Amino acid sequence: MKKNIFSLLMAMAFFGSIPALAQTANSVYIDQIGSNSTIDVTQQGSNNIVGTNTSRTILWGSNQSVTISQVGSSNIAALNVQGANSVVNTIVEGSLNTVTIGCGTGGSGNNASCTDSSITANATGDSNTLSITTGSKSTASITATGDNNTATINTNTSPLVGNTATISAVGDGNTLSISQTGTAGVNGHSGTIDVTGSSNLVAVTQTGTIDTTVNVKSVGSNNNITVTTGN
């Protein structure tokens, strides 16, 4: 097994000459190649970042277990997962969050290089935005608790075998969305959005062929729910 792990940890500190910067910068860039990896990144505060569109955290390989926790401040974690049977879990507690996870995005075919994986994005408070694109036969789940949410799970593979998608939120900005396309059949599609309150606007789109279950639960605030299925 070929395995190559590159991890760059940036901590901006100028030997005491600018002590304030030491309190504001943490960044982690990981380029990992190989299977059966266990990756656990923990950041406490302040300007957390793990990977961005220009410095992407790319995880290549099967059977990976990835847990990324960012506790406070500016957050942002952008992940690109390539492989099969991986479990990816991002945990954020507060501040200006933004989590983007592409499962197989950029791989050959229609996200074909990320299969049978489980992708989860969590946030608890502040500006949120969470967004997941899953690959073939993979599951996704988003949980947000408060502030300016926007969730979005998008699955774009064919066939959508064993597909489900779950979004939950409790309060504030909401927007939410599940979109699943491709050809379903024999236990593809599923859906589920669960909202409790605030400005809501739920939209679920699941297209054919057959196999579709949408379960939207909403309790209060300025709702506006659109559900579209196929065939």
mmCIF file of C-alpha atoms in Angstrom:
data_model
loop_
_atom_site.group_PDB
_atom_site.id
_atom_site.type_symbol
_atom_site.label_atom_id
_atom_site.label_comp_id
_atom_site.label_asym_id
_atom_site.label_seq_id
_atom_site.Cartn_x
_atom_site.Cartn_y
_atom_site.Cartn_z
ATOM 1 C CA MET A 1 0.000 0.000 0.000
ATOM 2 C CA LYS A 2 1.324 3.359 -1.022
ATOM 3 C CA LYS A 3 0.667 5.993 1.532
ATOM 4 C CA ASN A 4 1.820 9.582 1.505
ATOM 5 C CA ILE A 5 0.589 12.078 4.060
ATOM 6 C CA PHE A 6 1.408 15.746 3.846
ATOM 7 C CA SER A 7 0.261 17.964 6.666
ATOM 8 C CA LEU A 8 1.069 21.638 6.923
ATOM 9 C CA LEU A 9 0.249 23.347 10.189
ATOM 10 C CA MET A 10 0.544 27.107 10.170
ATOM 11 C CA ALA A 11 0.774 29.047 13.408
ATOM 12 C CA MET A 12 1.605 32.693 12.859
ATOM 13 C CA ALA A 13 3.808 33.859 15.699
ATOM 14 C CA PHE A 14 6.705 36.219 15.344
ATOM 15 C CA PHE A 15 8.690 35.326 18.462
ATOM 16 C CA GLY A 16 6.618 37.686 20.600
ATOM 17 C CA SER A 17 7.000 40.762 18.383
ATOM 18 C CA ILE A 18 3.370 40.524 17.205
ATOM 19 C CA PRO A 19 1.642 38.439 19.880
ATOM 20 C CA ALA A 20 -1.889 39.228 18.654
ATOM 21 C CA LEU A 21 -1.375 37.253 15.422
ATOM 22 C CA ALA A 22 -0.492 34.138 17.388
ATOM 23 C CA GLN A 23 -4.014 34.220 18.726
ATOM 24 C CA THR A 24 -5.762 34.534 15.355
ATOM 25 C CA ALA A 25 -4.286 32.032 12.880
ATOM 26 C CA ASN A 26 -4.650 28.287 12.602
ATOM 27 C CA SER A 27 -4.659 26.505 9.236
ATOM 28 C CA VAL A 28 -4.285 22.845 8.296
ATOM 29 C CA TYR A 29 -3.684 21.607 4.751
ATOM 30 C CA ILE A 30 -3.679 17.832 4.239
ATOM 31 C CA ASP A 31 -2.965 15.898 1.066
ATOM 32 C CA GLN A 32 -3.373 12.223 1.938
ATOM 33 C CA ILE A 33 -2.860 9.229 -0.351
ATOM 34 C CA GLY A 34 -3.585 5.677 0.810
ATOM 35 C CA SER A 35 -6.243 3.473 2.359
ATOM 36 C CA ASN A 36 -7.305 2.563 5.911
ATOM 37 C CA SER A 37 -6.294 5.967 7.256
ATOM 38 C CA THR A 38 -7.553 7.542 10.452
ATOM 39 C CA ILE A 39 -7.371 11.336 10.383
ATOM 40 C CA ASP A 40 -8.399 13.423 13.356
ATOM 41 C CA VAL A 41 -7.913 17.205 13.205
ATOM 42 C CA THR A 42 -8.868 19.389 16.177
ATOM 43 C CA GLN A 43 -8.760 23.200 16.206
ATOM 44 C CA GLN A 44 -9.911 25.343 19.122
ATOM 45 C CA GLY A 45 -9.875 28.959 17.830
ATOM 46 C CA SER A 46 -9.515 31.515 16.216
ATOM 47 C CA ASN A 47 -9.232 31.903 12.392
ATOM 48 C CA ASN A 48 -9.543 28.164 11.784
ATOM 49 C CA ILE A 49 -9.331 26.869 8.207
ATOM 50 C CA VAL A 50 -8.612 23.322 7.101
ATOM 51 C CA GLY A 51 -8.750 23.521 3.317
ATOM 52 C CA THR A 52 -10.126 25.965 0.786
ATOM 53 C CA ASN A 53 -10.786 26.007 -2.949
ATOM 54 C CA THR A 54 -7.239 27.178 -3.542
ATOM 55 C CA SER A 55 -5.571 24.944 -0.939
ATOM 56 C CA ARG A 56 -7.817 21.924 -0.967
ATOM 57 C CA THR A 57 -7.714 19.211 1.674
ATOM 58 C CA ILE A 58 -7.812 16.127 -0.547
ATOM 59 C CA LEU A 59 -8.216 12.672 0.959
ATOM 60 C CA TRP A 60 -7.411 9.878 -1.491
ATOM 61 C CA GLY A 61 -8.076 6.253 -0.559
ATOM 62 C CA SER A 62 -10.599 3.735 0.702
ATOM 63 C CA ASN A 63 -11.758 2.924 4.235
ATOM 64 C CA GLN A 64 -10.761 6.311 5.599
ATOM 65 C CA SER A 65 -12.030 7.624 8.919
ATOM 66 C CA VAL A 66 -11.883 11.416 9.009
ATOM 67 C CA THR A 67 -13.005 13.608 11.900
ATOM 68 C CA ILE A 68 -12.448 17.355 11.793
ATOM 69 C CA SER A 69 -13.435 19.489 14.757
ATOM 70 C CA GLN A 70 -13.303 23.298 14.811
ATOM 71 C CA VAL A 71 -14.535 24.879 17.999
ATOM 72 C CA GLY A 72 -14.616 28.651 17.615
ATOM 73 C CA SER A 73 -14.049 31.731 15.447
ATOM 74 C CA SER A 74 -13.870 32.069 11.685
ATOM 75 C CA ASN A 75 -13.978 28.325 10.788
ATOM 76 C CA ILE A 76 -14.197 27.041 7.117
ATOM 77 C CA ALA A 77 -13.423 23.430 6.273
ATOM 78 C CA ALA A 78 -13.444 22.392 2.624
ATOM 79 C CA LEU A 79 -12.839 18.720 1.922
ATOM 80 C CA ASN A 80 -12.509 16.626 -1.218
ATOM 81 C CA VAL A 81 -12.838 12.902 -0.533
ATOM 82 C CA GLN A 82 -11.846 10.358 -3.187
ATOM 83 C CA GLY A 83 -12.348 6.665 -2.481
ATOM 84 C CA ALA A 84 -14.768 4.065 -1.150
ATOM 85 C CA ASN A 85 -16.140 3.094 2.268
ATOM 86 C CA SER A 86 -14.993 6.258 4.007
ATOM 87 C CA VAL A 87 -16.542 7.971 7.027
ATOM 88 C CA VAL A 88 -16.173 11.754 7.158
ATOM 89 C CA ASN A 89 -17.480 13.817 10.057
ATOM 90 C CA THR A 90 -16.978 17.562 10.513
ATOM 91 C CA ILE A 91 -17.894 19.185 13.819
ATOM 92 C CA VAL A 92 -18.172 22.945 14.335
ATOM 93 C CA GLU A 93 -19.451 24.666 17.440
ATOM 94 C CA GLY A 94 -19.408 28.399 16.800
ATOM 95 C CA SER A 95 -18.543 31.502 14.757
ATOM 96 C CA LEU A 96 -18.596 32.149 11.033
ATOM 97 C CA ASN A 97 -18.706 28.465 9.924
ATOM 98 C CA THR A 98 -18.749 27.226 6.267
ATOM 99 C CA VAL A 99 -18.308 23.527 5.648
ATOM 100 C CA THR A 100 -18.099 22.170 2.110
ATOM 101 C CA ILE A 101 -17.531 18.483 1.488
ATOM 102 C CA GLY A 102 -17.217 17.044 -2.008
ATOM 103 C CA CYS A 103 -17.401 13.268 -2.044
ATOM 104 C CA GLY A 104 -15.749 12.256 -5.310
ATOM 105 C CA THR A 105 -16.034 15.718 -6.806
ATOM 106 C CA GLY A 106 -13.458 16.051 -9.549
ATOM 107 C CA GLY A 107 -13.098 12.311 -9.898
ATOM 108 C CA SER A 108 -13.789 10.364 -13.060
ATOM 109 C CA GLY A 109 -17.414 9.985 -14.082
ATOM 110 C CA ASN A 110 -20.203 11.448 -12.023
ATOM 111 C CA ASN A 111 -18.594 11.486 -8.587
ATOM 112 C CA ALA A 112 -17.884 7.809 -9.265
ATOM 113 C CA SER A 113 -14.676 7.798 -7.266
ATOM 114 C CA CYS A 114 -16.431 8.215 -3.933
ATOM 115 C CA THR A 115 -18.718 5.274 -3.219
ATOM 116 C CA ASP A 116 -20.315 3.629 -0.178
ATOM 117 C CA SER A 117 -19.232 6.464 2.091
ATOM 118 C CA SER A 118 -20.874 8.316 4.970
ATOM 119 C CA ILE A 119 -20.551 12.119 5.081
ATOM 120 C CA THR A 120 -21.757 14.232 8.005
ATOM 121 C CA ALA A 121 -21.543 17.977 8.601
ATOM 122 C CA ASN A 122 -22.481 19.538 11.921
ATOM 123 C CA ALA A 123 -22.663 23.104 13.223
ATOM 124 C CA THR A 124 -24.117 24.544 16.387
ATOM 125 C CA GLY A 125 -24.063 28.323 16.085
ATOM 126 C CA ASP A 126 -23.356 31.476 14.077
ATOM 127 C CA SER A 127 -23.245 32.069 10.359
ATOM 128 C CA ASN A 128 -23.280 28.403 9.161
ATOM 129 C CA THR A 129 -23.556 27.352 5.417
ATOM 130 C CA LEU A 130 -22.773 23.541 5.249
ATOM 131 C CA SER A 131 -22.924 21.909 1.852
ATOM 132 C CA ILE A 132 -22.379 18.280 0.823
ATOM 133 C CA THR A 133 -22.097 16.565 -2.554
ATOM 134 C CA THR A 134 -22.124 12.787 -2.241
ATOM 135 C CA GLY A 135 -21.017 10.029 -4.561
ATOM 136 C CA SER A 136 -22.566 6.734 -5.620
ATOM 137 C CA LYS A 137 -24.183 4.646 -2.863
ATOM 138 C CA SER A 138 -23.095 7.172 -0.232
ATOM 139 C CA THR A 139 -25.129 8.783 2.536
ATOM 140 C CA ALA A 140 -25.080 12.365 3.752
ATOM 141 C CA SER A 141 -26.360 14.147 6.821
ATOM 142 C CA ILE A 142 -26.347 17.769 7.961
ATOM 143 C CA THR A 143 -27.261 19.148 11.364
ATOM 144 C CA ALA A 144 -27.356 22.857 12.208
ATOM 145 C CA THR A 145 -28.749 24.297 15.395
ATOM 146 C CA GLY A 146 -28.743 28.088 15.236
ATOM 147 C CA ASP A 147 -28.074 31.328 13.350
ATOM 148 C CA ASN A 148 -27.907 31.996 9.631
ATOM 149 C CA ASN A 149 -28.118 28.374 8.382
ATOM 150 C CA THR A 150 -28.332 27.315 4.678
ATOM 151 C CA ALA A 151 -27.813 23.573 4.357
ATOM 152 C CA THR A 152 -27.906 21.849 0.848
ATOM 153 C CA ILE A 153 -27.166 18.230 0.159
ATOM 154 C CA ASN A 154 -26.777 17.416 -3.513
ATOM 155 C CA THR A 155 -26.370 13.938 -4.940
ATOM 156 C CA ASN A 156 -25.613 13.687 -8.616
ATOM 157 C CA THR A 157 -24.917 10.074 -9.489
ATOM 158 C CA SER A 158 -26.612 7.407 -11.541
ATOM 159 C CA PRO A 159 -27.907 5.041 -10.358
ATOM 160 C CA LEU A 160 -28.836 6.355 -6.933
ATOM 161 C CA VAL A 161 -28.553 3.007 -5.172
ATOM 162 C CA GLY A 162 -29.259 3.047 -1.452
ATOM 163 C CA ASN A 163 -29.504 6.806 -1.421
ATOM 164 C CA THR A 164 -30.708 8.856 1.539
ATOM 165 C CA ALA A 165 -30.189 12.479 2.586
ATOM 166 C CA THR A 166 -30.996 14.078 5.905
ATOM 167 C CA ILE A 167 -31.009 17.742 6.864
ATOM 168 C CA SER A 168 -32.017 19.040 10.249
ATOM 169 C CA ALA A 169 -32.028 22.551 11.703
ATOM 170 C CA VAL A 170 -33.487 24.119 14.805
ATOM 171 C CA GLY A 171 -33.563 27.881 14.379
ATOM 172 C CA ASP A 172 -32.703 31.147 12.609
ATOM 173 C CA GLY A 173 -31.943 31.845 8.924
ATOM 174 C CA ASN A 174 -32.617 28.353 7.475
ATOM 175 C CA THR A 175 -33.019 27.756 3.683
ATOM 176 C CA LEU A 176 -32.185 24.017 3.447
ATOM 177 C CA SER A 177 -32.482 21.893 0.295
ATOM 178 C CA ILE A 178 -32.055 18.314 -0.878
ATOM 179 C CA SER A 179 -31.640 17.588 -4.575
ATOM 180 C CA GLN A 180 -31.176 14.046 -5.819
ATOM 181 C CA THR A 181 -31.041 13.283 -9.537
ATOM 182 C CA GLY A 182 -30.008 10.316 -11.669
ATOM 183 C CA THR A 183 -31.899 7.053 -12.022
ATOM 184 C CA ALA A 184 -33.317 5.654 -8.822
ATOM 185 C CA GLY A 185 -34.775 2.218 -8.351
ATOM 186 C CA VAL A 186 -34.663 -0.565 -5.763
ATOM 187 C CA ASN A 187 -34.268 1.573 -2.666
ATOM 188 C CA GLY A 188 -32.779 4.767 -4.015
ATOM 189 C CA HIS A 189 -33.920 8.283 -2.956
ATOM 190 C CA SER A 190 -35.338 9.039 0.445
ATOM 191 C CA GLY A 191 -35.072 12.669 1.576
ATOM 192 C CA THR A 192 -36.096 14.065 4.996
ATOM 193 C CA ILE A 193 -35.769 17.662 6.115
ATOM 194 C CA ASP A 194 -36.584 18.474 9.726
ATOM 195 C CA VAL A 195 -36.912 22.147 10.676
ATOM 196 C CA THR A 196 -38.162 23.621 13.925
ATOM 197 C CA GLY A 197 -38.243 27.402 13.529
ATOM 198 C CA SER A 198 -37.245 30.746 11.975
ATOM 199 C CA SER A 199 -37.287 31.981 8.417
ATOM 200 C CA ASN A 200 -37.362 28.534 6.688
ATOM 201 C CA LEU A 201 -37.705 27.858 2.943
ATOM 202 C CA VAL A 202 -37.400 24.128 2.389
ATOM 203 C CA ALA A 203 -37.007 22.678 -1.115
ATOM 204 C CA VAL A 204 -36.633 18.987 -1.928
ATOM 205 C CA THR A 205 -36.228 17.754 -5.507
ATOM 206 C CA GLN A 206 -35.918 14.028 -6.211
ATOM 207 C CA THR A 207 -36.390 12.753 -9.743
ATOM 208 C CA GLY A 208 -37.280 9.278 -11.233
ATOM 209 C CA THR A 209 -37.315 6.471 -11.984
ATOM 210 C CA ILE A 210 -39.637 5.477 -9.088
ATOM 211 C CA ASP A 211 -38.104 4.997 -5.591
ATOM 212 C CA THR A 212 -38.790 8.243 -3.808
ATOM 213 C CA THR A 213 -39.721 9.087 -0.222
ATOM 214 C CA VAL A 214 -39.820 12.663 1.018
ATOM 215 C CA ASN A 215 -40.367 13.391 4.687
ATOM 216 C CA VAL A 216 -40.515 17.092 5.546
ATOM 217 C CA LYS A 217 -41.311 18.072 9.088
ATOM 218 C CA SER A 218 -41.645 21.741 10.014
ATOM 219 C CA VAL A 219 -42.865 23.400 13.191
ATOM 220 C CA GLY A 220 -42.881 27.180 12.847
ATOM 221 C CA SER A 221 -41.871 30.558 11.385
ATOM 222 C CA ASN A 222 -42.079 31.885 7.846
ATOM 223 C CA ASN A 223 -42.262 28.534 6.035
ATOM 224 C CA ASN A 224 -42.250 28.088 2.257
ATOM 225 C CA ILE A 225 -41.966 24.443 1.325
ATOM 226 C CA THR A 226 -41.533 23.017 -2.161
ATOM 227 C CA VAL A 227 -41.326 19.275 -2.820
ATOM 228 C CA THR A 228 -40.875 17.852 -6.300
ATOM 229 C CA THR A 229 -40.422 14.184 -7.125
ATOM 230 C CA GLY A 230 -40.105 12.464 -10.510
ATOM 231 C CA ASN A 231 -41.683 10.158 -13.115
#
